[in-house]
């Protein structure tokens, strides 16, 4: 995209085109831009491969028979989050470039960070993985549709007229190959799949750190000045509101507390690698400018807020989780744990001893569970 001529965007809002123009020359550096494109593309492939390795076909079949996870992914990622991004862009009166970056992040599917955080809050891992995988597949059709619907407010601006919906769909389609390969690896080599899942989670953290360093090096001290305060405010509020919307959605479906925590994290955590890849690979750098940084800012604050969520749960929520678990045990007749603790002694009816052909003798025995 760097070969395209510069496009001037200006009067779309109170911030004008300064945010887009800021750092445009640095992003226009061909060698550095190509290096970032390669890094972002590789990170996206590794992330999608890890997601595929986390999916088990048996779990997928169960979810298709009872598609609650699929429905929650649909409502959370492609109804609640795009609408939230659109409303925040209007409330803060963002210019067209910043609005497109925020909308793009809001329309992305769920990210792998939610799977890691769900483990830390004793969530439903099957539900978490299925929601992430489902939203990624649904994004092939629904993400371009949501972008087209919500960008109508800025339709007369250059950045929206050049919104590459075809390139967005192509980028999403390219994620199917690593996801499918990951599912195949999980099916044939489960141990290798477990290792790849861990690698993908670490690559998420390492990639974000590298992108922050490289972007900061390119833009230098001008980076902070070219990103409006309203964009920082949205980067803070958007994941927080997403967590709240997800929890409310799960409560509406009358799900148990551990599933509510899972849906909350799934809704607020976006696939920032995909958002970064689309911004970097499909928009001319002189057009998108410093708004390339928005998904990285979102990643920073979604991680910090999810970490706070985990900390609060570890401090105050563990007893409630144990009660939830006890309630699940009471649904069954009796648990193995109770049997071991009580050491209940009992007398059985005995064993049958075969003596003569015409007689059967009962021999009482004492057994203890």
Coordinates of C-alpha atoms in Angstrom, one line a residue:
X1 CA 0.0 0.0 0.0
X2 CA 3.0 2.4 0.4
X3 CA 3.2 2.9 -3.4
X4 CA -0.1 4.7 -3.5
X5 CA 0.0 8.6 -3.7
X6 CA -0.6 10.6 -0.5
X7 CA -4.2 11.4 0.3
X8 CA -5.1 14.5 2.2
X9 CA -7.7 14.1 4.9
X10 CA -8.6 17.0 7.0
X11 CA -11.8 18.4 8.2
X12 CA -13.5 15.3 9.5
X13 CA -13.6 16.4 13.1
X14 CA -12.0 18.7 15.8
X15 CA -8.7 16.9 15.5
X16 CA -8.6 17.4 11.7
X17 CA -6.1 15.5 9.8
X18 CA -3.2 16.1 12.2
X19 CA -3.5 12.6 13.8
X20 CA -3.3 10.9 10.4
X21 CA -0.6 13.1 9.0
X22 CA 1.5 12.8 12.2
X23 CA 4.3 10.3 11.6
X24 CA 3.2 9.6 8.0
X25 CA 6.7 10.2 6.6
X26 CA 8.1 7.7 9.1
X27 CA 5.5 5.1 8.1
X28 CA 6.2 5.8 4.5
X29 CA 9.8 4.6 4.8
X30 CA 9.6 1.6 2.4
X31 CA 12.2 -0.8 4.1
X32 CA 10.9 -0.1 7.6
X33 CA 7.3 -0.4 6.5
X34 CA 7.9 -3.7 4.7
X35 CA 9.8 -5.1 7.8
X36 CA 6.8 -4.2 10.0
X37 CA 4.4 -5.8 7.5
X38 CA 6.4 -9.1 7.6
X39 CA 6.5 -9.0 11.4
X40 CA 2.7 -8.4 11.7
X41 CA 1.9 -11.0 9.1
X42 CA 4.0 -13.7 10.8
X43 CA 2.6 -12.8 14.3
X44 CA -0.9 -13.2 12.9
X45 CA -0.2 -16.6 11.4
X46 CA 1.4 -17.9 14.6
X47 CA -1.6 -16.6 16.6
X48 CA -4.2 -18.2 14.3
X49 CA -2.1 -21.5 14.3
X50 CA -2.2 -21.5 18.1
X51 CA -6.0 -20.8 18.0
X52 CA -6.5 -23.8 15.7
X53 CA -4.3 -26.0 18.0
X54 CA -6.6 -25.2 20.9
X55 CA -9.8 -26.4 19.2
X56 CA -10.8 -30.0 19.6
X57 CA -13.2 -31.5 17.1
X58 CA -15.2 -33.3 19.8
X59 CA -15.8 -29.9 21.6
X60 CA -16.7 -28.3 18.3
X61 CA -19.4 -31.0 17.7
X62 CA -20.9 -30.5 21.1
X63 CA -21.1 -26.7 20.6
X64 CA -22.8 -27.2 17.3
X65 CA -25.4 -29.3 18.9
X66 CA -25.9 -26.7 21.6
X67 CA -24.6 -23.5 20.0
X68 CA -24.7 -21.2 23.1
X69 CA -21.1 -20.2 22.6
X70 CA -21.6 -19.5 18.9
X71 CA -24.6 -17.2 19.7
X72 CA -22.7 -15.4 22.5
X73 CA -19.8 -14.8 20.1
X74 CA -22.2 -13.4 17.5
X75 CA -23.9 -11.1 19.9
X76 CA -20.8 -10.0 21.8
X77 CA -18.3 -9.5 18.9
X78 CA -20.5 -8.4 16.1
X79 CA -23.4 -6.6 17.8
X80 CA -22.2 -5.2 21.1
X81 CA -18.6 -4.3 20.3
X82 CA -19.1 -2.6 16.9
X83 CA -22.0 -0.6 18.3
X84 CA -19.9 0.4 21.3
X85 CA -17.0 1.5 19.0
X86 CA -19.4 3.5 16.8
X87 CA -21.0 5.3 19.8
X88 CA -17.6 6.1 21.4
X89 CA -16.4 7.5 18.0
X90 CA -19.5 9.8 17.9
X91 CA -19.4 10.8 21.6
X92 CA -15.7 11.8 21.3
X93 CA -16.2 13.4 17.9
X94 CA -13.3 11.6 16.3
X95 CA -12.1 12.5 12.9
X96 CA -12.6 10.0 10.1
X97 CA -9.1 8.4 10.4
X98 CA -9.4 7.8 14.1
X99 CA -13.0 6.7 13.8
X100 CA -12.1 4.0 11.2
X101 CA -9.2 2.7 13.4
X102 CA -11.6 2.5 16.4
X103 CA -14.4 0.8 14.3
X104 CA -11.9 -1.7 12.9
X105 CA -10.8 -2.7 16.4
X106 CA -14.4 -2.9 17.6
X107 CA -15.4 -5.2 14.6
X108 CA -12.5 -7.6 15.1
X109 CA -13.2 -11.1 16.5
X110 CA -12.0 -12.2 20.0
X111 CA -8.3 -12.6 20.7
X112 CA -6.2 -15.3 22.4
X113 CA -5.6 -13.1 25.5
X114 CA -9.1 -14.1 26.6
X115 CA -8.2 -17.8 26.7
X116 CA -5.2 -17.1 29.0
X117 CA -7.2 -14.8 31.3
X118 CA -10.1 -17.4 31.4
X119 CA -7.7 -19.9 32.9
X120 CA -6.6 -17.4 35.6
X121 CA -10.2 -16.7 36.7
X122 CA -11.3 -20.4 36.7
X123 CA -13.5 -19.9 33.7
X124 CA -14.9 -22.3 31.2
X125 CA -12.0 -23.0 28.9
X126 CA -14.1 -25.0 26.3
X127 CA -16.5 -22.0 26.1
X128 CA -13.7 -19.6 25.8
X129 CA -11.9 -21.4 23.0
X130 CA -15.2 -22.1 21.1
X131 CA -16.2 -18.4 21.3
X132 CA -12.8 -17.3 20.0
X133 CA -12.8 -19.7 17.1
X134 CA -16.4 -19.0 16.3
X135 CA -16.0 -15.3 16.2
X136 CA -12.9 -15.7 14.0
X137 CA -14.9 -17.7 11.4
X138 CA -17.9 -15.4 11.6
X139 CA -15.6 -12.4 11.0
X140 CA -15.1 -13.6 7.4
X141 CA -18.6 -12.3 6.6
X142 CA -19.7 -10.1 9.5
X143 CA -16.6 -7.9 10.0
X144 CA -16.7 -6.3 6.5
X145 CA -20.5 -6.0 6.9
X146 CA -20.2 -4.2 10.2
X147 CA -17.5 -1.9 8.8
X148 CA -19.7 -1.0 5.9
X149 CA -22.7 -0.3 8.1
X150 CA -21.0 1.8 10.8
X151 CA -18.7 3.7 8.5
X152 CA -21.7 5.3 6.7
X153 CA -21.5 8.3 9.0
X154 CA -18.1 9.2 7.5
X155 CA -18.9 8.1 4.0
X156 CA -17.9 11.4 2.3
X157 CA -14.4 11.3 3.7
X158 CA -11.4 10.0 1.8
X159 CA -10.4 7.3 4.3
X160 CA -13.9 5.7 4.2
X161 CA -14.2 5.9 0.4
X162 CA -10.9 4.0 0.3
X163 CA -11.9 1.6 3.0
X164 CA -10.5 -1.7 1.5
X165 CA -13.3 -4.1 2.4
X166 CA -12.0 -6.6 -0.2
X167 CA -8.5 -6.5 1.4
X168 CA -10.1 -6.9 4.8
X169 CA -11.9 -10.0 3.6
X170 CA -8.7 -11.3 2.0
X171 CA -6.7 -10.9 5.2
X172 CA -9.4 -12.7 7.2
X173 CA -9.6 -15.5 4.6
X174 CA -5.8 -16.0 4.9
X175 CA -6.3 -16.8 8.6
X176 CA -8.2 -20.0 7.7
X177 CA -5.1 -21.9 6.5
X178 CA -3.2 -21.6 9.9
X179 CA -6.4 -22.3 11.8
X180 CA -7.2 -25.4 9.8
X181 CA -3.6 -26.6 10.1
X182 CA -3.8 -26.1 13.9
X183 CA -6.9 -28.2 14.1
X184 CA -5.2 -30.9 12.1
X185 CA -2.2 -30.9 14.4
X186 CA -4.5 -31.1 17.5
X187 CA -6.2 -34.1 16.0
X188 CA -3.0 -36.0 15.1
X189 CA -0.4 -34.7 17.5
X190 CA -2.0 -33.4 20.7
X191 CA 1.4 -32.9 22.5
X192 CA 2.7 -30.8 19.7
X193 CA -0.5 -28.8 19.7
X194 CA -0.2 -28.0 23.4
X195 CA 3.4 -26.7 22.8
X196 CA 2.2 -24.5 19.8
X197 CA -0.6 -23.0 22.0
X198 CA 2.0 -21.9 24.5
X199 CA 4.2 -20.5 21.8
X200 CA 1.4 -18.5 20.3
X201 CA 0.5 -16.9 23.6
X202 CA 4.1 -15.9 24.2
X203 CA 4.4 -14.6 20.6
X204 CA 1.4 -12.3 21.3
X205 CA 3.3 -10.7 24.2
X206 CA 6.7 -10.5 22.4
X207 CA 5.1 -9.1 19.2
X208 CA 3.3 -6.3 21.0
X209 CA 6.5 -5.3 22.8
X210 CA 8.5 -5.3 19.5
X211 CA 5.8 -3.3 17.7
X212 CA 5.7 -0.7 20.5
X213 CA 9.5 -0.3 20.4
X214 CA 9.7 -0.1 16.6
X215 CA 6.8 2.3 16.3
X216 CA 8.2 4.5 19.0
X217 CA 11.5 4.5 17.2
X218 CA 9.9 5.5 14.0
X219 CA 7.7 8.3 15.4
X220 CA 9.9 9.4 18.2
X221 CA 8.6 12.0 20.7
X222 CA 6.0 13.2 18.1
X223 CA 4.0 10.0 18.7
X224 CA 2.2 11.3 21.9
X225 CA 1.6 14.7 20.4
X226 CA -0.1 13.3 17.2
X227 CA -2.5 11.0 19.0
X228 CA -5.5 13.0 20.5
X229 CA -6.4 12.6 24.1
X230 CA -9.9 11.4 23.0
X231 CA -8.2 8.3 21.4
X232 CA -6.4 7.5 24.6
X233 CA -9.7 7.8 26.5
X234 CA -11.5 5.4 24.1
X235 CA -8.6 2.9 24.4
X236 CA -9.2 2.9 28.1
X237 CA -13.0 2.9 28.1
X238 CA -13.7 0.5 25.2
X239 CA -12.3 -2.8 26.7
X240 CA -13.7 -1.9 30.1
X241 CA -17.2 -1.4 28.6
X242 CA -16.7 -4.6 26.6
X243 CA -16.1 -6.6 29.8
X244 CA -19.2 -5.2 31.4
X245 CA -21.3 -5.8 28.3
X246 CA -20.1 -9.4 28.1
X247 CA -20.9 -10.1 31.8
X248 CA -24.4 -8.5 31.3
X249 CA -25.0 -10.6 28.2
X250 CA -24.0 -13.9 30.0
X251 CA -26.3 -12.8 33.0
X252 CA -29.1 -12.3 30.5
X253 CA -28.6 -15.9 29.4
X254 CA -28.7 -17.0 33.1
X255 CA -25.2 -18.6 32.8
X256 CA -23.3 -19.8 35.9
X257 CA -20.7 -17.3 37.4
X258 CA -17.6 -19.0 35.9
X259 CA -19.2 -18.8 32.4
X260 CA -20.1 -15.1 33.0
X261 CA -16.5 -14.4 33.7
X262 CA -15.5 -16.2 30.5
X263 CA -18.0 -14.4 28.3
X264 CA -17.0 -11.1 29.9
X265 CA -13.3 -11.6 28.9
X266 CA -14.2 -12.9 25.5
X267 CA -16.2 -9.9 24.7
X268 CA -13.7 -7.2 25.9
X269 CA -10.6 -8.9 24.5
X270 CA -10.2 -8.1 20.7
X271 CA -7.8 -9.7 18.2
X272 CA -5.4 -6.8 18.1
X273 CA -3.0 -8.7 15.9
X274 CA -5.6 -8.9 13.2
X275 CA -6.5 -5.2 13.6
X276 CA -2.9 -4.2 13.4
X277 CA -2.4 -6.4 10.3
X278 CA -5.4 -4.9 8.5
X279 CA -4.3 -1.4 9.3
X280 CA -0.7 -2.1 8.2
X281 CA -1.3 -4.3 5.2
X282 CA -4.4 -2.7 3.6
X283 CA -4.1 1.1 4.2
X284 CA -1.5 3.4 2.8
X285 CA 0.8 4.5 5.7
X286 CA 0.5 8.2 4.8
X287 CA -3.3 7.8 5.1
X288 CA -3.6 6.0 8.3
X289 CA -0.7 7.7 10.0
X290 CA -0.3 7.4 13.8
X291 CA -3.7 5.7 14.1
X292 CA -1.8 2.5 13.4
X293 CA -1.0 2.8 17.1
X294 CA -4.7 2.5 18.3
X295 CA -4.8 -1.4 18.4
X296 CA -1.5 -1.4 20.3
X297 CA -3.0 1.1 22.8
X298 CA -6.1 -1.1 23.0
X299 CA -3.9 -4.1 23.6
X300 CA -2.1 -2.3 26.4
X301 CA -5.3 -1.3 28.3
X302 CA -7.2 -4.5 27.6
X303 CA -4.4 -6.4 29.2
X304 CA -4.1 -4.1 32.2
X305 CA -7.8 -4.1 32.8
X306 CA -8.0 -7.9 32.4
X307 CA -5.1 -8.2 34.8
X308 CA -7.0 -6.1 37.3
X309 CA -10.1 -8.3 36.8
X310 CA -7.9 -11.4 37.6
X311 CA -6.4 -9.7 40.7
X312 CA -9.8 -8.8 42.1
X313 CA -11.0 -12.3 41.5
X314 CA -8.0 -13.8 43.2
X315 CA -8.6 -11.5 46.2
X316 CA -12.4 -11.7 46.6
X317 CA -13.9 -14.2 44.2
X318 CA -12.4 -17.6 45.1
X319 CA -14.9 -18.5 47.9
X320 CA -17.8 -17.8 45.6
X321 CA -16.2 -20.1 43.0
X322 CA -15.8 -22.9 45.5
X323 CA -19.5 -22.6 46.4
X324 CA -20.4 -22.8 42.8
X325 CA -18.4 -26.0 42.5
X326 CA -20.1 -27.4 45.6
X327 CA -23.4 -26.7 44.0
X328 CA -22.4 -28.6 40.9
X329 CA -21.5 -31.6 43.2
X330 CA -24.9 -31.5 44.9
X331 CA -26.5 -32.0 41.5
X332 CA -25.1 -35.5 41.5
X333 CA -26.1 -38.2 44.0
X334 CA -22.8 -38.3 45.9
X335 CA -19.2 -37.3 45.2
X336 CA -16.0 -39.3 45.4
X337 CA -14.5 -36.7 47.6
X338 CA -17.3 -37.0 50.2
X339 CA -16.9 -40.8 50.2
X340 CA -13.2 -40.5 50.9
X341 CA -13.7 -38.0 53.7
X342 CA -16.4 -39.7 55.5
X343 CA -15.0 -43.3 55.2
X344 CA -18.5 -44.7 55.7
X345 CA -18.4 -48.3 56.7
X346 CA -21.1 -50.6 55.4
X347 CA -22.0 -54.3 55.3
X348 CA -22.7 -55.8 52.0
X349 CA -25.1 -58.6 51.3
X350 CA -22.1 -60.9 50.9
X351 CA -20.6 -63.0 48.2
X352 CA -22.1 -66.0 46.6
X353 CA -20.3 -69.3 47.3
X354 CA -21.1 -72.2 45.0
X355 CA -21.1 -75.5 46.9
X356 CA -23.0 -78.5 45.9
X357 CA -25.1 -78.3 42.8
X358 CA -28.3 -78.0 44.7
X359 CA -27.3 -75.4 47.2
X360 CA -26.0 -71.8 47.2
X361 CA -24.4 -70.4 50.4
X362 CA -24.3 -66.7 51.4
X363 CA -21.0 -65.6 53.1
X364 CA -21.3 -62.2 54.8
X365 CA -18.3 -60.0 54.4
X366 CA -17.4 -56.6 55.8
X367 CA -16.4 -53.9 53.3
X368 CA -15.4 -50.3 53.8
X369 CA -15.6 -47.6 51.2

